[in-house]
PDB file of C-alpha atoms in Angstrom:
ATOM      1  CA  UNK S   1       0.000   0.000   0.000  1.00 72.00           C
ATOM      2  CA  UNK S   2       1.898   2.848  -1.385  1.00 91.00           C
ATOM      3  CA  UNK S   3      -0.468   5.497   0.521  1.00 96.00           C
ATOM      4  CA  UNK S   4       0.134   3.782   4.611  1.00 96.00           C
ATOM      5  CA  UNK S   5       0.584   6.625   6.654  1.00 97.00           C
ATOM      6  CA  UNK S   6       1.137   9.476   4.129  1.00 98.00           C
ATOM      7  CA  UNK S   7      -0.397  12.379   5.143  1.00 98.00           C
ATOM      8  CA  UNK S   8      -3.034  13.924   1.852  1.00 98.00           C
ATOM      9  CA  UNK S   9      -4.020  17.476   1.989  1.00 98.00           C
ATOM     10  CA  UNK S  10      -7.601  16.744   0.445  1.00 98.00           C
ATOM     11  CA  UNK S  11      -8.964  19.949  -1.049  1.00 98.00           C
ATOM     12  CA  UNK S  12     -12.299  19.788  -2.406  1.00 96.00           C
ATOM     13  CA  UNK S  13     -13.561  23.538  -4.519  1.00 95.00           C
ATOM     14  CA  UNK S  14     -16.435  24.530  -6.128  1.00 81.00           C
ATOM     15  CA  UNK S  15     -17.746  21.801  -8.787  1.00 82.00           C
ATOM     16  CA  UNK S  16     -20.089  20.269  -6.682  1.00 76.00           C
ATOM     17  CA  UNK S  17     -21.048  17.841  -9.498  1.00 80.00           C
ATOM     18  CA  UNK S  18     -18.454  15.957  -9.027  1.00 88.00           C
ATOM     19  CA  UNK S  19     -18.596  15.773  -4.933  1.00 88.00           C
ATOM     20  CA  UNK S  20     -20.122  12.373  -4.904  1.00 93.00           C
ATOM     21  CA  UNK S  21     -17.332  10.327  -6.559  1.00 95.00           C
ATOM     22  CA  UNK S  22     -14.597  12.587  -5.384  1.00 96.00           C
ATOM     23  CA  UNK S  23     -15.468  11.876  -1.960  1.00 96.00           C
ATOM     24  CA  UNK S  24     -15.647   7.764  -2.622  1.00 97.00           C
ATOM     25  CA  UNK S  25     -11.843   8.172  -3.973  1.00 97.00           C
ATOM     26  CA  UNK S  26     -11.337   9.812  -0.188  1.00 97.00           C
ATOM     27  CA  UNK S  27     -13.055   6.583   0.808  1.00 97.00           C
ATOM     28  CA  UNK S  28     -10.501   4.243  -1.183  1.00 97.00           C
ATOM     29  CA  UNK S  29      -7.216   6.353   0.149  1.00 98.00           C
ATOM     30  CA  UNK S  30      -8.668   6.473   3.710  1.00 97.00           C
ATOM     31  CA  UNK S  31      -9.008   2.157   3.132  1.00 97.00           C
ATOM     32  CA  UNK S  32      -5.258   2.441   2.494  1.00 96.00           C
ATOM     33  CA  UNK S  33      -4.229   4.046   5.657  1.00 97.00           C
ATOM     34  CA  UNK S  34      -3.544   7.246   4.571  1.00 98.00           C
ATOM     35  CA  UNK S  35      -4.137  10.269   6.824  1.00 98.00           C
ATOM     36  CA  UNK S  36      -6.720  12.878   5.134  1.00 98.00           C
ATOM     37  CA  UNK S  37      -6.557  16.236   6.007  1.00 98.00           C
ATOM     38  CA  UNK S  38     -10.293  17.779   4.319  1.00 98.00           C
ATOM     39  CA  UNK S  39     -10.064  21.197   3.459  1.00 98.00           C
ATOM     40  CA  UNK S  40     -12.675  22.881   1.510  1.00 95.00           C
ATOM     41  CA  UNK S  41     -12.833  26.233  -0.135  1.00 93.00           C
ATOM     42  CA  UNK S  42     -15.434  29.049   0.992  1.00 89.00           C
ATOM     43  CA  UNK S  43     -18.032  28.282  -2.164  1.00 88.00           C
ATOM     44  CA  UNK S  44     -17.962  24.276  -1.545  1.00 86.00           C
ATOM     45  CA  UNK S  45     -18.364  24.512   2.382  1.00 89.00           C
ATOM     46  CA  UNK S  46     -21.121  26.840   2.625  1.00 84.00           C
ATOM     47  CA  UNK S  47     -23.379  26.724  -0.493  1.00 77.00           C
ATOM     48  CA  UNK S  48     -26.534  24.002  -0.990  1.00 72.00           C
ATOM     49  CA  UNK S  49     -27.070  23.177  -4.252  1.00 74.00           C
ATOM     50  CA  UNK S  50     -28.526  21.399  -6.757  1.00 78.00           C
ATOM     51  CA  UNK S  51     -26.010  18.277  -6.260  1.00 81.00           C
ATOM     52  CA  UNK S  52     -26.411  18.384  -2.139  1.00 83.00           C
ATOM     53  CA  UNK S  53     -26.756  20.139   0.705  1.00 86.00           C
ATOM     54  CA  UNK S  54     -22.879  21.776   2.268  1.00 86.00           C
ATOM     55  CA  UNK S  55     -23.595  19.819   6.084  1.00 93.00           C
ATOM     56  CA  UNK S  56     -24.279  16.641   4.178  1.00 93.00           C
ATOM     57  CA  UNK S  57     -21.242  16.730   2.485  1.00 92.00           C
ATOM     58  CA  UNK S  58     -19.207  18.050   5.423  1.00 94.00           C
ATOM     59  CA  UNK S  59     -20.536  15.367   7.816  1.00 96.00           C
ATOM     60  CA  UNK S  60     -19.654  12.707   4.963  1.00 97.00           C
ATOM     61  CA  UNK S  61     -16.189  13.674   5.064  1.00 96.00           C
ATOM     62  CA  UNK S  62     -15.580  14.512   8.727  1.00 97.00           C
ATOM     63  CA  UNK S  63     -16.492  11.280   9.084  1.00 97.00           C
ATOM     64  CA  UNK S  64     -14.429   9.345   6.586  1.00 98.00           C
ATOM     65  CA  UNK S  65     -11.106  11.621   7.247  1.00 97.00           C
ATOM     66  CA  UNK S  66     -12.034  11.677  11.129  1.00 97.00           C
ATOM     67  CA  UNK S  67     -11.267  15.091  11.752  1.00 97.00           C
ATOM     68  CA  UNK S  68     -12.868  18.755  10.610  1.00 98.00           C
ATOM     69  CA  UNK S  69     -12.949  19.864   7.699  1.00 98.00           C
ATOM     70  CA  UNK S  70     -10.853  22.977   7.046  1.00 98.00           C
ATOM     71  CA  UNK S  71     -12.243  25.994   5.987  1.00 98.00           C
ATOM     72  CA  UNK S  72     -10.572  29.220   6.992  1.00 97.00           C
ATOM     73  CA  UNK S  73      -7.405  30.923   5.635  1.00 97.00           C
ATOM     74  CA  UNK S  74      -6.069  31.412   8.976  1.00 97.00           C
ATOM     75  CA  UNK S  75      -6.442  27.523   9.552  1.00 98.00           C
ATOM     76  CA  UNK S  76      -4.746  26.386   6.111  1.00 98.00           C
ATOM     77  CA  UNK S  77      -1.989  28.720   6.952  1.00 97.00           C
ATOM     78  CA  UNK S  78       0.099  26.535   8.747  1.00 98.00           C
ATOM     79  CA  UNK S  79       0.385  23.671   6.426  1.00 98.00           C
ATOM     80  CA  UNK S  80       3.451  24.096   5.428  1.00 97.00           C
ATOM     81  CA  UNK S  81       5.343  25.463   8.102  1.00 97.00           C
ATOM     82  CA  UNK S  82       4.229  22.600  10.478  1.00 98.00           C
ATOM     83  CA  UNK S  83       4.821  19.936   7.565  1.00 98.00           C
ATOM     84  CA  UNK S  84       1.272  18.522   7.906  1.00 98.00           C
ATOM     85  CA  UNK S  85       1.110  17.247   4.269  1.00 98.00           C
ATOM     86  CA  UNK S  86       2.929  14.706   1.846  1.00 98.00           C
ATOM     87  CA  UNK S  87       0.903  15.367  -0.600  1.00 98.00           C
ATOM     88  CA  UNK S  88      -1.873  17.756  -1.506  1.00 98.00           C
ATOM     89  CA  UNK S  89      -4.955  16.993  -4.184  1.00 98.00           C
ATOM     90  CA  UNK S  90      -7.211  19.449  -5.349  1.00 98.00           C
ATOM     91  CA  UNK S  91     -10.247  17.472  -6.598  1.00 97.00           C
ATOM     92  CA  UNK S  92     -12.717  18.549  -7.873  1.00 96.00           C
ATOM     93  CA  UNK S  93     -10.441  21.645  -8.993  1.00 97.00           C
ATOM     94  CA  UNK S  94     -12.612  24.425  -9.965  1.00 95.00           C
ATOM     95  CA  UNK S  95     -11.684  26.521 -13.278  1.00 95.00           C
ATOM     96  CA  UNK S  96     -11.717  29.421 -10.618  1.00 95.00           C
ATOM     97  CA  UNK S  97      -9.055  27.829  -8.500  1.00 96.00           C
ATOM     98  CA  UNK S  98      -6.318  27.082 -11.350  1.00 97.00           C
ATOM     99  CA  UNK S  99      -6.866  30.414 -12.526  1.00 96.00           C
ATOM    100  CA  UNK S 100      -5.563  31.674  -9.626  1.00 97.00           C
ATOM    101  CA  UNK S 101      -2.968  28.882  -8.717  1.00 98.00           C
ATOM    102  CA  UNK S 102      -1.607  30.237 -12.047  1.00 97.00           C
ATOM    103  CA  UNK S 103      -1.801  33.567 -11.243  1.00 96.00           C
ATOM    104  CA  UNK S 104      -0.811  32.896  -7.648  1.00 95.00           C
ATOM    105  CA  UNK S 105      -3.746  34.530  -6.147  1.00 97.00           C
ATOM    106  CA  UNK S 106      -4.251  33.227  -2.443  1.00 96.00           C
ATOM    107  CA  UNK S 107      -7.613  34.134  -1.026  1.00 96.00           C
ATOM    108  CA  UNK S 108      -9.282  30.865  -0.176  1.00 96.00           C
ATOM    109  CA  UNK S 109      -8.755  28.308   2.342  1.00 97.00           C
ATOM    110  CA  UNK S 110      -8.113  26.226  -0.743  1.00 97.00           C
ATOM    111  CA  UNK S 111      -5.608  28.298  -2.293  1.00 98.00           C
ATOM    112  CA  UNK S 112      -3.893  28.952   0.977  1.00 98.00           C
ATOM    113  CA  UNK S 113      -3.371  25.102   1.675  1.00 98.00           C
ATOM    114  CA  UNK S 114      -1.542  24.638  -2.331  1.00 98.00           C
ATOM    115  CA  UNK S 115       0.866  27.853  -0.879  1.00 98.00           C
ATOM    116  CA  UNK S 116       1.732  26.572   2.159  1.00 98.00           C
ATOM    117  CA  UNK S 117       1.983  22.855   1.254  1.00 98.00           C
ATOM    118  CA  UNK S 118       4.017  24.354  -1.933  1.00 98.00           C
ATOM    119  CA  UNK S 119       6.685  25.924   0.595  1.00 97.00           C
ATOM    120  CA  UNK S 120       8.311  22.185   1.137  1.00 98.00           C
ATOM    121  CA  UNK S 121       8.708  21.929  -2.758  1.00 98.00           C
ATOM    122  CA  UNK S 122       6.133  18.845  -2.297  1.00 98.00           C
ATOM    123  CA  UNK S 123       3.475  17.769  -4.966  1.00 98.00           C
ATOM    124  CA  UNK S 124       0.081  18.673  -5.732  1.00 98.00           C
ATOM    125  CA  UNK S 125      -2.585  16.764  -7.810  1.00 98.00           C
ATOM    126  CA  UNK S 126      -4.981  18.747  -9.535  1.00 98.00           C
ATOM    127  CA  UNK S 127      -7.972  16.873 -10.972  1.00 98.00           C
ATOM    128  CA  UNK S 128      -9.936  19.093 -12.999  1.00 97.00           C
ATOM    129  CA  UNK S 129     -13.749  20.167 -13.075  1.00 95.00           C
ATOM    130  CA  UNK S 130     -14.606  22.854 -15.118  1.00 92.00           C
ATOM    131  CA  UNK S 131     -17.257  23.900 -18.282  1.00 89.00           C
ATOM    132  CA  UNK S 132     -14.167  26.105 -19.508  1.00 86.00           C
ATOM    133  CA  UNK S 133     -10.995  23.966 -19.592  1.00 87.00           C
ATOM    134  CA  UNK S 134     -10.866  23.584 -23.333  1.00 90.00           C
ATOM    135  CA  UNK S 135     -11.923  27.525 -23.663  1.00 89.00           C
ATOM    136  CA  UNK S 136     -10.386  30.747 -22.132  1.00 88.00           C
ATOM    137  CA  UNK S 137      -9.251  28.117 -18.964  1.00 89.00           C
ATOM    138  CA  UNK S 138      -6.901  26.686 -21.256  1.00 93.00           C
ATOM    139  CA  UNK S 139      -4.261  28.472 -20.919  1.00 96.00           C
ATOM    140  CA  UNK S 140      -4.272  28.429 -16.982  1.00 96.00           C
ATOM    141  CA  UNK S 141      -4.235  24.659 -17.150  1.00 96.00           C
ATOM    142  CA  UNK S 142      -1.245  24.783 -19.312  1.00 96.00           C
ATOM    143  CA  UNK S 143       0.623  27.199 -16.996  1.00 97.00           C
ATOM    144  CA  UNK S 144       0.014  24.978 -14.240  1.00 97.00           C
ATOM    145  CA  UNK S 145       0.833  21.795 -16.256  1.00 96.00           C
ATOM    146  CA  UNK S 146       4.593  23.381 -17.439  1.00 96.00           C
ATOM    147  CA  UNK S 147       5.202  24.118 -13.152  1.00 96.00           C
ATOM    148  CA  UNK S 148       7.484  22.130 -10.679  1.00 96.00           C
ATOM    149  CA  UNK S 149       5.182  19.713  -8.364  1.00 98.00           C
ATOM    150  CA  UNK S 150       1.969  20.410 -10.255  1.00 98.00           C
ATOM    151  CA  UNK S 151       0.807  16.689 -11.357  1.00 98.00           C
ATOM    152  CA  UNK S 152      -2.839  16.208 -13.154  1.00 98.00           C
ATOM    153  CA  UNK S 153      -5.205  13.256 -13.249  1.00 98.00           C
ATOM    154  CA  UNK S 154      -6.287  12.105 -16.813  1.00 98.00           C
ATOM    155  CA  UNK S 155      -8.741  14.330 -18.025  1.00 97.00           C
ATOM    156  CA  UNK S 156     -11.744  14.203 -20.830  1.00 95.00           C
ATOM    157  CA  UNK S 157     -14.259  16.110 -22.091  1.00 94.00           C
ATOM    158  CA  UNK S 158     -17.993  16.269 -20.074  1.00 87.00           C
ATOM    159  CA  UNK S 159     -20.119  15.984 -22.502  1.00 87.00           C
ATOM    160  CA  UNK S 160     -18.981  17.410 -26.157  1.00 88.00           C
ATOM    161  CA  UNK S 161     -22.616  17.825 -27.617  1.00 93.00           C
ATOM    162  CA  UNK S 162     -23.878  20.446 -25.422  1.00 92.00           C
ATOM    163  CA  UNK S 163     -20.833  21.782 -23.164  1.00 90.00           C
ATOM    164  CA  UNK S 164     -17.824  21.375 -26.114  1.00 92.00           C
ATOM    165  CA  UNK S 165     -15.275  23.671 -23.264  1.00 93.00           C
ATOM    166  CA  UNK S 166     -15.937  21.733 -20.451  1.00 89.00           C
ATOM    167  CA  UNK S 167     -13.483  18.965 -18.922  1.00 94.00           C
ATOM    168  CA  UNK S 168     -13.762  16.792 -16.109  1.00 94.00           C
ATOM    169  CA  UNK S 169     -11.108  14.448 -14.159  1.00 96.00           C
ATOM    170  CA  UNK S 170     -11.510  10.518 -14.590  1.00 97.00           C
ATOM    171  CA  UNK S 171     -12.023   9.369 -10.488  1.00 96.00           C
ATOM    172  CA  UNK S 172     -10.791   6.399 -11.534  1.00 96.00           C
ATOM    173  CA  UNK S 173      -7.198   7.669 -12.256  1.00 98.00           C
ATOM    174  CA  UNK S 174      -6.925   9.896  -9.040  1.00 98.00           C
ATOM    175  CA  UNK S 175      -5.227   7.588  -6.313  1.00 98.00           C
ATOM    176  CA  UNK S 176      -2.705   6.442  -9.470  1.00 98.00           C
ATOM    177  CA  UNK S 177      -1.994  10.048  -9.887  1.00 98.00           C
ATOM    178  CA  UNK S 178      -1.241  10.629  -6.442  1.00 98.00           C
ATOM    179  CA  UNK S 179       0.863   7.547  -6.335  1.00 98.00           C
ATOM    180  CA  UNK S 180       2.730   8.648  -9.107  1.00 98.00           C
ATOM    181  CA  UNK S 181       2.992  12.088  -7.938  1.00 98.00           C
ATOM    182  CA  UNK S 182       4.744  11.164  -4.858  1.00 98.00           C
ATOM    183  CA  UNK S 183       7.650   9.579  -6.599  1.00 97.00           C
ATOM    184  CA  UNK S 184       7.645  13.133  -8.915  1.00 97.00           C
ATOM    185  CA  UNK S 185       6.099  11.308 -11.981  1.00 98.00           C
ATOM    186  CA  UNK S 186       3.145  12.882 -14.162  1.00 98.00           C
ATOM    187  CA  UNK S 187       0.626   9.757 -14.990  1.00 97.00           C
ATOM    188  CA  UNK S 188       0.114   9.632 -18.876  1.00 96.00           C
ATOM    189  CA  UNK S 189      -2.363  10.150 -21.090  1.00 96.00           C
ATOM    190  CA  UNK S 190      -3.272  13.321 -19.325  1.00 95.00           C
ATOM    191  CA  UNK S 191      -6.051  13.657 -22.099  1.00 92.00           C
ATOM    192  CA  UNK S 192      -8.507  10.691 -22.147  1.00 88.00           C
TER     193      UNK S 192
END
């Protein structure tokens, strides 16, 4: 079990569509004995919608990582300096949250944890979610892509018929990502 006892920085952001089979991949790294640290951004730890109601989804996870969720920038702060992360995943990863990893904007919990997990020059696995990745969110994803200790799970398109922009991370790739990740290797295809 290549995950036993590594500590994963689990940030979940605002595509909530996706919440219900990212959060059964937390299930399968938690069955390896990793330690999950939830974090959750502002938009994805407050807002109901559509997909499920925020203290749902919060108790879900509490649960499964046994410990709260965090959700403040003051509380993601410390990441770094107190080393409390091997490895940090961003799934689902909003096309608002690698825009500004790209353009190093830190004003969410979520954003916070990548910066201060970043500070040990340690990976991070983005797994994309977003109706504008093959559009104008291009070009953030391939910023992120060409930078040290960025690592992406396969992506494909959603559905090409009616949303042709938007991409979404293949769940079943993420805990081979992450394994790859930690030994500094990028899992291939990217594209699916």
């Amino acid at each position: 079990m290549k995950l036993l006892n590594k500590k994963v920085g689990f940030i979940l952001t605002g595509s909530f569509c996706t919440f219900n089979k990212t959060i059964e991949q937390m299930e399968n790294i938690k069955k390896q004995q990793a330690k999950i640290i939830p974090i959750m951004s502002y938009n994805s730890y407050n807002f109901d919608t559509k997909f499920g109601n925020s203290k749902d989804f919060i108790d879900k996870i509490e649960n499964i990582c046994e410990t709260k969720i965090i959700h403040t920038i003051q509380d993601a702060e410390p990441i770094g300096p107190k080393h409390l992360t091997d490895i940090m995943v961003v799934a689902p990863a909003s096309g608002n949250t690698m825009s500004k990893l790209a353009c190093d904007i830190i004003d969410t919990p979520s954003l916070m944890a990548v910066k201060s997990h970043l500070r040990n020059n340690l990976p991070v696995v983005i797994a994309p979610s977003t109706n504008n990745g093959l559009g104008a969110n291009m070009v953030n994803i391939g910023s992120l892509l060409n930078r040290k200790n960025y690592y992406f799970v396969p992506f494909k398109q959603d559905n090409p018929i009616t949303k042709p922009r938007s991409i979404v991370f293949d769940a079943e790739y993420l805990i081979k990502t992450i394994e790859l990740a930690l030994d500094g290797e990028q899992i291939e295809p990217i594209l699916l």
